[in-house]
Structures are given as structure tokens and as C-alpha cells.
Coordinates of N, CA and C and ligand atoms in Angstrom, one line a residue:
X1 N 12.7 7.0 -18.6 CA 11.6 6.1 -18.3 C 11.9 4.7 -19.0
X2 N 11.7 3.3 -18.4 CA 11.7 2.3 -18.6 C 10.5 2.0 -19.9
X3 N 11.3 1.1 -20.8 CA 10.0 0.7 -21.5 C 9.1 0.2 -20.9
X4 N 9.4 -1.0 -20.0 CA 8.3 -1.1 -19.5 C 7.4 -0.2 -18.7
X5 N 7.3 0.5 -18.4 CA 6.7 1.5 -17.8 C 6.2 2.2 -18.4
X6 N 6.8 3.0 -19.6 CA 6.2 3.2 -20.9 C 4.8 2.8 -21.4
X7 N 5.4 1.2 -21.6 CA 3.7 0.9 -22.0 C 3.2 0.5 -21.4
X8 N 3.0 0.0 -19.5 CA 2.0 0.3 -18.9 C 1.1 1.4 -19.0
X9 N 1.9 2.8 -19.0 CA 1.2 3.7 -19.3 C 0.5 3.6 -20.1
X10 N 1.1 3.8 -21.4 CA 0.2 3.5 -22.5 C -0.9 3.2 -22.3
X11 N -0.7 1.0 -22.2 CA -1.7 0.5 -21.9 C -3.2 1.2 -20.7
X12 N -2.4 2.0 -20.2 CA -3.5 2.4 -19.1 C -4.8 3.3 -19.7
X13 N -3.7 4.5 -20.9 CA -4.4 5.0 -21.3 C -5.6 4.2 -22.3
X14 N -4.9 3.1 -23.3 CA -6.1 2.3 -23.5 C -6.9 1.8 -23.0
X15 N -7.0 1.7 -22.0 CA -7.7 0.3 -21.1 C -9.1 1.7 -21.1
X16 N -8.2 2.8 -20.2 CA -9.2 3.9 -20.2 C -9.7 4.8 -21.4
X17 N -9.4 4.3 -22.5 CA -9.8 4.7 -24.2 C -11.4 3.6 -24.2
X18 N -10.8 2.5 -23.9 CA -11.7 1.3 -24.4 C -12.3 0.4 -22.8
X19 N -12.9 1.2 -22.2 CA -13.5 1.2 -21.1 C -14.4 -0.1 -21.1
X20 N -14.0 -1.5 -20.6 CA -15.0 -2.5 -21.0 C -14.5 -3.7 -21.5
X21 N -13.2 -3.5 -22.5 CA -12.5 -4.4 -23.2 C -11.5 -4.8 -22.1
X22 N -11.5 -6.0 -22.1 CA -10.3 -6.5 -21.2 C -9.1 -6.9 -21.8
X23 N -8.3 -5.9 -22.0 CA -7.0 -5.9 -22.4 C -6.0 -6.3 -21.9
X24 N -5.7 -6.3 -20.6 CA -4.7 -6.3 -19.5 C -4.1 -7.7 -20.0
X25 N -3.1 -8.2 -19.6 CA -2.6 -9.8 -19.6 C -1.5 -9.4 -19.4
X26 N -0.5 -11.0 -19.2 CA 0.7 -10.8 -18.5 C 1.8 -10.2 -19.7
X27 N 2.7 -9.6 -19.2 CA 3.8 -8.9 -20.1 C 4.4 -9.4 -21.2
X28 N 4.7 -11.1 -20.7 CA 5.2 -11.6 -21.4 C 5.0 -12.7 -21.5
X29 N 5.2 -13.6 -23.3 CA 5.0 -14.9 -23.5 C 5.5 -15.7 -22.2
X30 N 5.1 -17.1 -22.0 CA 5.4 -17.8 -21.3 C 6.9 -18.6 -22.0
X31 N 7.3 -18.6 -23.1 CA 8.6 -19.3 -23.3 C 8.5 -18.4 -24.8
X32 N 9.9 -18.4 -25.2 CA 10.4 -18.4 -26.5 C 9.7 -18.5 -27.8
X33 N 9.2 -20.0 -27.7 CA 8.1 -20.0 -28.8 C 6.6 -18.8 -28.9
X34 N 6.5 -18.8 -27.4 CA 5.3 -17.8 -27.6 C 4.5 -18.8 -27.0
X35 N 4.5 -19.6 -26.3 CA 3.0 -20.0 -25.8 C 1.9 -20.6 -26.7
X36 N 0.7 -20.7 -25.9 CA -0.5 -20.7 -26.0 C -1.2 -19.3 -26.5
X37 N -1.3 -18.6 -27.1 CA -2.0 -17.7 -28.1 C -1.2 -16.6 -28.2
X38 N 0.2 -17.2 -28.3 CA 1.2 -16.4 -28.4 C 2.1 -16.7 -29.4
X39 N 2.6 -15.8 -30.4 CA 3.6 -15.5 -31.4 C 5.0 -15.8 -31.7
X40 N 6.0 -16.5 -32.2 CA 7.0 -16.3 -31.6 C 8.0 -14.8 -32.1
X41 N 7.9 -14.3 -31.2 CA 8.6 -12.8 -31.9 C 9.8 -12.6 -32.5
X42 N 10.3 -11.3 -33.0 CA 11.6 -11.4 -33.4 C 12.3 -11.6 -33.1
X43 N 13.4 -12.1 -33.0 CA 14.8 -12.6 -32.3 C 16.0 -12.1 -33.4
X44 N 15.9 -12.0 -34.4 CA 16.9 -11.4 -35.0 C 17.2 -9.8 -34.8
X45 N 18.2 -9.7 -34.3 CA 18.7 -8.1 -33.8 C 18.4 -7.2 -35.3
X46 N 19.1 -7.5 -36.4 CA 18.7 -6.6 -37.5 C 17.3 -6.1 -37.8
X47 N 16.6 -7.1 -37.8 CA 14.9 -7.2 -37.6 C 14.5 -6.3 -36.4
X48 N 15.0 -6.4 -35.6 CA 14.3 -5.7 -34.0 C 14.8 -4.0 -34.4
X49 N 16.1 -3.8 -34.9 CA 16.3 -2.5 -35.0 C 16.0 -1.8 -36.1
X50 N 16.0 -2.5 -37.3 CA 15.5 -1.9 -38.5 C 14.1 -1.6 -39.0
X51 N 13.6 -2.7 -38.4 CA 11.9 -2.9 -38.1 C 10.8 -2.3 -37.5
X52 N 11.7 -1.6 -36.3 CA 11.0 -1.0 -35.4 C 10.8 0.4 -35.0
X53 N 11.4 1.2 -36.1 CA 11.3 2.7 -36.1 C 10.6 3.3 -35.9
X54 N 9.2 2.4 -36.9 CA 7.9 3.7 -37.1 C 7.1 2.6 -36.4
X55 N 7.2 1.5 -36.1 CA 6.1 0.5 -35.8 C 6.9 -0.7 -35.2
X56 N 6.2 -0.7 -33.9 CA 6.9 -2.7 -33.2 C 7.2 -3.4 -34.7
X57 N 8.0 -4.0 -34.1 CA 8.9 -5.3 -35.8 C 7.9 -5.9 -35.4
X58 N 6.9 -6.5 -36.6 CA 6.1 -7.2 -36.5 C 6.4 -8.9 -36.7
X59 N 6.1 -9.4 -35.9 CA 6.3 -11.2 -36.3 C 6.4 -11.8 -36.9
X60 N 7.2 -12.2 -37.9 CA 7.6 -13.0 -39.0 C 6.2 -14.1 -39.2
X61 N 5.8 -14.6 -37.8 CA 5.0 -15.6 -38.3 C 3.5 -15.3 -38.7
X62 N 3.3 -14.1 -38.6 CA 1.7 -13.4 -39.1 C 1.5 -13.1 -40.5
X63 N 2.7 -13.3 -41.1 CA 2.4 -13.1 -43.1 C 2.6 -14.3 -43.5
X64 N 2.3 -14.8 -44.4 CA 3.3 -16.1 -45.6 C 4.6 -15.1 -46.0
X65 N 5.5 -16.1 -46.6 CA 6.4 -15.5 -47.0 C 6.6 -14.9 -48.3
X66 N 5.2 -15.1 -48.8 CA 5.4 -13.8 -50.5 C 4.9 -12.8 -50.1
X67 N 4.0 -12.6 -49.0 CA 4.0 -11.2 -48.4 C 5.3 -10.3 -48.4
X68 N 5.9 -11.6 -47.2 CA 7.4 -10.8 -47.0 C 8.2 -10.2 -47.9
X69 N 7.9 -11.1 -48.8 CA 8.7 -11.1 -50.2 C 8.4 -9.7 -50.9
X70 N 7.1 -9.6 -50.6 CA 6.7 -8.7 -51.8 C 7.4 -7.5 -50.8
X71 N 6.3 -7.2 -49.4 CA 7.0 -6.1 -48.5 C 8.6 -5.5 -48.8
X72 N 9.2 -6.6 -48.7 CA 10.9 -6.8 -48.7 C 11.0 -6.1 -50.0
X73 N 10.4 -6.5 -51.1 CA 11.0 -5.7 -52.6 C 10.7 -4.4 -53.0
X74 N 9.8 -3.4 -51.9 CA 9.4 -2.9 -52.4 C 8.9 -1.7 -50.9
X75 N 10.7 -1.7 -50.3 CA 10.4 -0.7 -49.2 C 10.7 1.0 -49.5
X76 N 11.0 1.0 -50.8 CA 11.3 2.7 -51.2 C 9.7 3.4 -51.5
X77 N 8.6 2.5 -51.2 CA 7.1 2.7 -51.3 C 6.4 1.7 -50.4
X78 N 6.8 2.0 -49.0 CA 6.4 1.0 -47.8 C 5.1 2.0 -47.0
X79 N 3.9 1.7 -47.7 CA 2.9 2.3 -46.9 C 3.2 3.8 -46.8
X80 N 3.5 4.7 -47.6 CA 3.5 6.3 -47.7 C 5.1 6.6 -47.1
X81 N 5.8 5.3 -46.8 CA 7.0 5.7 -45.9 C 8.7 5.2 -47.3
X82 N 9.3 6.1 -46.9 CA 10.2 5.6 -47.7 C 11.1 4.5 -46.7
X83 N 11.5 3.3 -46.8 CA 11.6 2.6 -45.6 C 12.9 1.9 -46.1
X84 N 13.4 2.4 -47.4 CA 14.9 1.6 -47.9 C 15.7 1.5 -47.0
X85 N 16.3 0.6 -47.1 CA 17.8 0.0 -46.5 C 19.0 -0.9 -47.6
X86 N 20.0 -0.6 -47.2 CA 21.0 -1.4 -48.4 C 21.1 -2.7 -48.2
X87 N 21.2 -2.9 -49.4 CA 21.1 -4.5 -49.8 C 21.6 -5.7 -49.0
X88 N 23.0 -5.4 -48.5 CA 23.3 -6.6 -47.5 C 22.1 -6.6 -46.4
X89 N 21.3 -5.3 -45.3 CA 20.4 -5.3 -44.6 C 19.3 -5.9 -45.4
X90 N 18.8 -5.6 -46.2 CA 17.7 -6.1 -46.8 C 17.5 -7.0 -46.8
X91 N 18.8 -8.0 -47.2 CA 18.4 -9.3 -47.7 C 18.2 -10.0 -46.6
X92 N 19.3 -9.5 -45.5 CA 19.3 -10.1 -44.2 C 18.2 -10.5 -43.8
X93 N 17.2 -9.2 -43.7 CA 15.5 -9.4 -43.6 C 14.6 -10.0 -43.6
X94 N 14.6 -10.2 -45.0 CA 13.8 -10.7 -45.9 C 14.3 -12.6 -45.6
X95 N 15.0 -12.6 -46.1 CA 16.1 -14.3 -45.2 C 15.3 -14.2 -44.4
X96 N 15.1 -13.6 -43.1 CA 15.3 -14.5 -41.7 C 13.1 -14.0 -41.7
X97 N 12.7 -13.3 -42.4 CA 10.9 -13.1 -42.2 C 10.8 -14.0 -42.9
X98 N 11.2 -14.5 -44.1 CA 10.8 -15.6 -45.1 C 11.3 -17.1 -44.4
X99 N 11.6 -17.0 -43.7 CA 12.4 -18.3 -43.2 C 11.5 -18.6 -41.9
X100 N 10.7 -17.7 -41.4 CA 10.1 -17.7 -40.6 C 8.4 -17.2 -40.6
X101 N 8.3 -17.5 -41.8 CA 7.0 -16.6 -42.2 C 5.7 -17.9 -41.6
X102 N 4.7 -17.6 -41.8 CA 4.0 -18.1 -41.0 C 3.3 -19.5 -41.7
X103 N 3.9 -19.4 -42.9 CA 3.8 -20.8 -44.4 C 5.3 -21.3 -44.5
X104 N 6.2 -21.1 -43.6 CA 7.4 -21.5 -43.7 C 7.6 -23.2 -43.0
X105 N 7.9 -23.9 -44.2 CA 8.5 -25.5 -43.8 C 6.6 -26.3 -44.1
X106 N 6.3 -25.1 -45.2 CA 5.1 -26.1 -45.7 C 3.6 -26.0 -44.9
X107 N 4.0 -24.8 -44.1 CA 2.5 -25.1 -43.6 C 1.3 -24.0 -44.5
X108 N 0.3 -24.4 -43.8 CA -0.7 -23.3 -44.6 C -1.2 -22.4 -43.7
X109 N -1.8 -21.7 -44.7 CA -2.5 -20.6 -43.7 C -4.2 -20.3 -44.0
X110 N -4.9 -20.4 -43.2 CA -6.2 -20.5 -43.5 C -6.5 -19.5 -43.9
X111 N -7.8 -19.8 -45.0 CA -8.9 -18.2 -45.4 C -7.9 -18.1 -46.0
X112 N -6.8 -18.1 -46.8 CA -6.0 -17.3 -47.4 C -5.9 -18.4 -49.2
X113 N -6.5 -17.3 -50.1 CA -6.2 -18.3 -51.2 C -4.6 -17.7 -51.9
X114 N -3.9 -19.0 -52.6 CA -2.9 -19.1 -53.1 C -2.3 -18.0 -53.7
X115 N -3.3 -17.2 -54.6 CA -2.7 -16.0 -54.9 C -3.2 -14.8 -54.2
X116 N -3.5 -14.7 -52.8 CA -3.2 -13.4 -52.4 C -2.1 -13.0 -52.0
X117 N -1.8 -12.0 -51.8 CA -0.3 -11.5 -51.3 C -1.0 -10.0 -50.2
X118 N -1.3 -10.3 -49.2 CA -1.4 -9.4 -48.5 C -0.7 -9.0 -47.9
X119 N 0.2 -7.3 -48.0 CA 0.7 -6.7 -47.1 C 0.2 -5.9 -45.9
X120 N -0.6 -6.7 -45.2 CA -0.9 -6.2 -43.7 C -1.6 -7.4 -43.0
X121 N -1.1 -7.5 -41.9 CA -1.8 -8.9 -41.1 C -2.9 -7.9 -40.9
X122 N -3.1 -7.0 -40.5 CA -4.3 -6.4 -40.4 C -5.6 -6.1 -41.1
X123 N -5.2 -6.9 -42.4 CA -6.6 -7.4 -43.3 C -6.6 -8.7 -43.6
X124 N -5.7 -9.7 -42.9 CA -6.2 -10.7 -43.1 C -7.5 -11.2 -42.2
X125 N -8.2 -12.5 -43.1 CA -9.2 -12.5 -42.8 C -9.4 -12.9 -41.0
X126 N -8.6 -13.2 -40.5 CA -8.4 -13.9 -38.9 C -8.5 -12.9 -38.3
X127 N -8.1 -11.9 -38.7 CA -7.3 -10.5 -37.7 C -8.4 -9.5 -38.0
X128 N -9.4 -9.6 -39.2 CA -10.3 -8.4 -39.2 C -11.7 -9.3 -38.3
X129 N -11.8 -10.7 -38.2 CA -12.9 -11.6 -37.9 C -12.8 -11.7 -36.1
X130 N -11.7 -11.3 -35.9 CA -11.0 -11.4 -34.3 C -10.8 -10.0 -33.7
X131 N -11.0 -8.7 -34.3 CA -11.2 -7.5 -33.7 C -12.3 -6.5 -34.5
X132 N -13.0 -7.1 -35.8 CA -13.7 -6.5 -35.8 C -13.4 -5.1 -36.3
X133 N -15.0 -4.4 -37.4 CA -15.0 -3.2 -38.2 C -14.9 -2.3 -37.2
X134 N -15.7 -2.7 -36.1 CA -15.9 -0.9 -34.8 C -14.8 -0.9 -33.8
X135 N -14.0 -2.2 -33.9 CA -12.8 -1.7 -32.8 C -11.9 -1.1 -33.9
X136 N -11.8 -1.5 -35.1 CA -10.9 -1.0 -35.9 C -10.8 0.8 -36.2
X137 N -12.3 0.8 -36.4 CA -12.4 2.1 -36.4 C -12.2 2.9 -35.8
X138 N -12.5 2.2 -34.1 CA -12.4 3.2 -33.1 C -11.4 3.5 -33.1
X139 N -9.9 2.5 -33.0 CA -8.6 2.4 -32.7 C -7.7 3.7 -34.3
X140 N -8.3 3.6 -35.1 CA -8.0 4.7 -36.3 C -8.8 6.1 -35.5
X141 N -9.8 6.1 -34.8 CA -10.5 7.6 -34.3 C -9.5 7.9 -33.1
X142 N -9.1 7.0 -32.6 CA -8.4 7.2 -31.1 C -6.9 7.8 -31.4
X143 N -7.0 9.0 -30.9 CA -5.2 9.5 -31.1 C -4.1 8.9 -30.6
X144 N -4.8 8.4 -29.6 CA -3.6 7.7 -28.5 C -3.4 6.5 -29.4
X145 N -3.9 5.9 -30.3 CA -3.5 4.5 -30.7 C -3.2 5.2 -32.4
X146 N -3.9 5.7 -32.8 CA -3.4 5.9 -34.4 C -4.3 4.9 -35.8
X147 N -4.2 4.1 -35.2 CA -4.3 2.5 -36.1 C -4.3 1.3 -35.6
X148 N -5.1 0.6 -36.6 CA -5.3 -0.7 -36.0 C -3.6 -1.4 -35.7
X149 N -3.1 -1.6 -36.8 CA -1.5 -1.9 -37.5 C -0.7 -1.5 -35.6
X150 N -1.6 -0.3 -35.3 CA -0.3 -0.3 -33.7 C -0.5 -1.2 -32.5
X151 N -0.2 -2.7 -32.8 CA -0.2 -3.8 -31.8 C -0.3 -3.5 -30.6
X152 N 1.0 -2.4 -30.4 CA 1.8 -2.6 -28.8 C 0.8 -2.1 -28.0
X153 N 0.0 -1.0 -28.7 CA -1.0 -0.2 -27.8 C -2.4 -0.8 -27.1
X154 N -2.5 -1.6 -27.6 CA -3.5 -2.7 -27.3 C -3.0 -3.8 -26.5
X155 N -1.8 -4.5 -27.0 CA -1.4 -5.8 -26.4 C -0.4 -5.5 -26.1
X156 N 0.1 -5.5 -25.0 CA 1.2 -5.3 -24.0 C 1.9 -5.7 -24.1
X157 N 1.8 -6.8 -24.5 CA 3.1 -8.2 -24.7 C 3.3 -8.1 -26.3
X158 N 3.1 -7.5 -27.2 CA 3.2 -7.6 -28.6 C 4.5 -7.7 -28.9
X159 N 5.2 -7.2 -28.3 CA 6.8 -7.0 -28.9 C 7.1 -8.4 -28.5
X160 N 6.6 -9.4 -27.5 CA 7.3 -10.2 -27.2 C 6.8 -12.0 -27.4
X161 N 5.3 -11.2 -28.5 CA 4.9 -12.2 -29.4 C 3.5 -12.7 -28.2
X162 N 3.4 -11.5 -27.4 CA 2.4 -12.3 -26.6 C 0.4 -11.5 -27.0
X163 N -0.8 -11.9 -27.2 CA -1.1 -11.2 -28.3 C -2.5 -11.6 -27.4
X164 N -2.4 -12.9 -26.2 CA -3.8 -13.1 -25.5 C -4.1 -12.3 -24.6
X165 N -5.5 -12.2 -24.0 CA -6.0 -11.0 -23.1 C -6.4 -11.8 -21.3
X166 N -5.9 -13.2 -21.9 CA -5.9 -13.8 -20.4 C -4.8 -14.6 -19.9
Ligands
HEC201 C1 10.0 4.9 -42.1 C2 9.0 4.2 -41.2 C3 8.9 2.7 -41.4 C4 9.9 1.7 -41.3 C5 11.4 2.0 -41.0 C6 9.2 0.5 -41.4 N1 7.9 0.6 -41.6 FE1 6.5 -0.8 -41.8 N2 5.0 0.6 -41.8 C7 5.2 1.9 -41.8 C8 3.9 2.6 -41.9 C9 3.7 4.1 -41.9 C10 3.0 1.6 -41.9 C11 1.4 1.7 -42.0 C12 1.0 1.8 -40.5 C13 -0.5 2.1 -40.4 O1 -1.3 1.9 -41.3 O2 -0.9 2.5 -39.3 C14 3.7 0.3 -41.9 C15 3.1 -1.0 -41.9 C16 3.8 -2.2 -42.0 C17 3.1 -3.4 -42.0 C18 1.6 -3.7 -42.1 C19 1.0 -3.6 -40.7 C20 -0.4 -4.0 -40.6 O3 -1.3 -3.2 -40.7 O4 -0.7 -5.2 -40.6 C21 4.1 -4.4 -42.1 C22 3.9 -5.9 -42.2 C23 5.4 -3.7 -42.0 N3 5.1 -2.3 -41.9 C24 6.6 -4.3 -42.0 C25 7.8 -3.6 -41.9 C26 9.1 -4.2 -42.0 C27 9.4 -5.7 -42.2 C28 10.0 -3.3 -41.8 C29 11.6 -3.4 -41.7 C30 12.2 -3.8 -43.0 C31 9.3 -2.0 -41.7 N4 8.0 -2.2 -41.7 C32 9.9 -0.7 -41.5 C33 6.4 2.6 -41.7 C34 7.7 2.0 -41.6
HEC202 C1 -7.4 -1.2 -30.5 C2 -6.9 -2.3 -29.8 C3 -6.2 -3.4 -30.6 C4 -5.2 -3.3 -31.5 C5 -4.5 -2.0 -32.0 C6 -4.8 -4.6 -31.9 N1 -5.5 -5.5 -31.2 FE1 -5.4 -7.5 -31.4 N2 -7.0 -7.8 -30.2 C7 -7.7 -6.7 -29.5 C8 -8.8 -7.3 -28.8 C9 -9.8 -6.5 -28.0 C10 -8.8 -8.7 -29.1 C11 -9.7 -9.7 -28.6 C12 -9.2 -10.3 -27.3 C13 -10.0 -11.5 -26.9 O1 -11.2 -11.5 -27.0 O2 -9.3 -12.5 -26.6 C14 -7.6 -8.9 -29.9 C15 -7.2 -10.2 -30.3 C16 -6.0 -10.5 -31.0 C17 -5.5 -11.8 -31.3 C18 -6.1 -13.1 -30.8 C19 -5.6 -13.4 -29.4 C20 -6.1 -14.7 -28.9 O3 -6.9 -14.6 -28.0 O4 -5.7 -15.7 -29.4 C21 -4.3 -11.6 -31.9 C22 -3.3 -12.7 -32.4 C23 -4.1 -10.2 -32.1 N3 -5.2 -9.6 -31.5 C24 -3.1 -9.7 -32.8 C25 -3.0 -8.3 -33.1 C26 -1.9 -7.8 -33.9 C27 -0.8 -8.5 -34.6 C28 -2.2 -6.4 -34.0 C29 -1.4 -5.4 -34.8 C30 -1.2 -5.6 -36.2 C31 -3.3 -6.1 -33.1 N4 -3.8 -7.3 -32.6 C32 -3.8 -4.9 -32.9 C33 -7.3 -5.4 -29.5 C34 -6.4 -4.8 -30.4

């Protein structure tokens, strides 16, 4: 079975989980950068295959880079998962998420004060203010999805940095 086809499915099954929510949208960003309420995704091959075992490689540009940093130093205790990799991989990583992080070349990132270090876009304040305590919950009750943290199952276009519902 095609990936894509895959997560149509999927998607289907959500759509029919969350009966109401309009989830559907086109597959894919409109360009590279990601568009209009679009992400720009991973592009580095080491990131797409090392990244994506247990969870879509998530977008460089959704953390600052002392997230990444911290994330990156500290994958032999990554969320209950032992998630090590050797050091030439690692650094690779960490290089190209921090180079790309979402405070990278000086910008800022709102709601976010200087010394937090959040490891999960999923509690930043945008991402819990933009899906909310009861979809979160539901998406943690729902077997088919698992967790909020599982993009793809919700947004169709996630792997490809695309994240809008129109
Ligand atoms: C061995 C499995 C595994 C691998 C490999 C792995 N992760 Fe994870 N990761 C997890 C688990 C488990 C979670 C928690 C998911 C949840 O709460 O549903 C997670 C969560 C995350 C989150 C937070 C998601 C959120 O809720 O916002 C980030 C960011 C993340 N991983 C980055 C990475 C990066 C970067 C890599 C590659 C270096 C990586 N992961 C490789 C298992 C893994
Ligand atoms: C249970 C389903 C679900 C999951 C899982 C989920 N989302 Fe969402 N997301 C939504 C819904 C519903 C909206 C609101 C859509 C709207 O009103 O435009 C949304 C909105 C967004 C938006 C704003 C899009 C815009 O219109 O600008 C972003 C960005 C986003 N999600 C990213 C993520 C990321 C990153 C993850 C994984 C860490 C994730 N979402 C997981 C359902 C989900």
C-alpha cells in the first residue's frame, strides 16, 4: 500500500473519529517553504530517517533551538524511549534542527519567555490555544490517533509541513 493511501485512510478514519471537525485539506504544501499556514518540513534525509521511526520527523521550525539542543543532548531518555544515535548522526541533527529551529537567524517566538525550554510543540502556548484541552484529550482517548504529539493523523499534509484545514 502506498503512503499515500495509507493516510487517506487513516485520515478517513479521523474525519470519522471527529465527526464535525473539518480536517480534510490538500496533501500538500503549496511550495517548499510551506506556504501560507504551512511549515517548512524536513529536507534533510538523516532527519527524515532517523526522526521518523516512532513519530513523523517533526519540523525544525516548531521549537527554538535550545529545545533542540536540550532534545538532541539527551535522547538515551527521549520521552520513555531510548532514542540514541552515534555521535557523527547526532550532531548531524542537531546542526541542521538548530540551524533551522524556529528562533533561528534571530527571530522570536511568541508567548515564549527566554528561559523556557520546552520539549514538545505540543505544550507550547500556540499549539495548546489552537487545538484546545477537549480535542487534546479526545485525540489521547482515541486509539486510532494515540496522542496529541501524532500530527500525521489529524493533518494530512504534516510530513510535508502542511498543517492548514483549508
Ligand atoms: C524510539 C522511538 C523514537 C525515536 C527514534 C524518536 N522519538 Fe521523538 N518521541 C518518541 C516518543 C514516544 C514521544 C512522545 C510521543 C507522545 O507523547 O505521544 C516523542 C516525542 C517527540 C517530540 C515531542 C512531540 C510533541 O508532543 O510535541 C519531539 C519534538 C521529538 N520526539 C523529536 C524527535 C527527534 C528530533 C528525533 C530524532 C533524533 C526523535 N524524536 C526520534 C519516540 C521517539
Ligand atoms: C486530533 C487531531 C489533531 C492532532 C493530533 C493535531 N492537530 Fe493540529 N489542528 C487540529 C485542528 C482541528 C486544528 C484547527 C484547524 C483550524 O481551525 O484551522 C489544528 C490546527 C493546527 C495548526 C494551525 C493551522 C492553521 O490554520 O494555521 C497547526 C500549525 C497545527 N495544528 C499543528 C499541529 C502539529 C505540529 C501537531 C502535532 C504535534 C498537531 N497539529 C496535531 C487537529 C489536530
Amino acid at each position: 500500500m502506498t503512503t499515500t493511501l495509507k493516510s487517506a485512510l487513516k485520515l478517513a478514519l479521523v474525519a470519522a473519529a471527529f465527526s464535525g471537525a473539518a480536517l480534510l485539506g490538500p496533501a500538500f504544501a503549496d511550495d517548499d517553504e510551506g506556504g501560507e499556514g504551512g511549515i517548512r518540513a524536513v529536507t534533510n534525509e538523516t532527519v527524515k530517517t532517523e526522526c521518523s521511526a516512532c513519530h513523523m520527523a517533526y519540523p525544525p521550525g516548531l521549537l527554538p533551538q535550545r529545545s533542540w539542543q536540550a532534545l538532541m543532548g539527551d535522547l538515551s531518555n527521549h520521552f520513555g524511549e531510548d532514542a540514541s544515535l552515534d555521535e557523527p548522526v547526532r550532531k548531524e541533527i542537531e546542526d541542521y534542527l538548530v540551524a533551522n529551529a524556529a528562533d533561528a537567524g534571530g527571530r522570536s517566538i511568541r508567548g515564549l519567555k527566554a528561559d523556557q525550554i520546552p520539549l514538545r510543540i505540543s505544550e507550547l502556548p500556540w499549539f495548546t490555544r489552537e487545538h484546545g484541552s477537549k480535542l487534546i484529550a479526545r485525540a489521547k482517548s482515541n486509539p486510532k490517533i494515540g496522542s496529541i504529539s501524532n500530527c500525521a493523523a489529524c493533518h494530512r499534509g504534516a510530513e510535508q509541513g502542511y498543517f492548514e484545514d483549508d
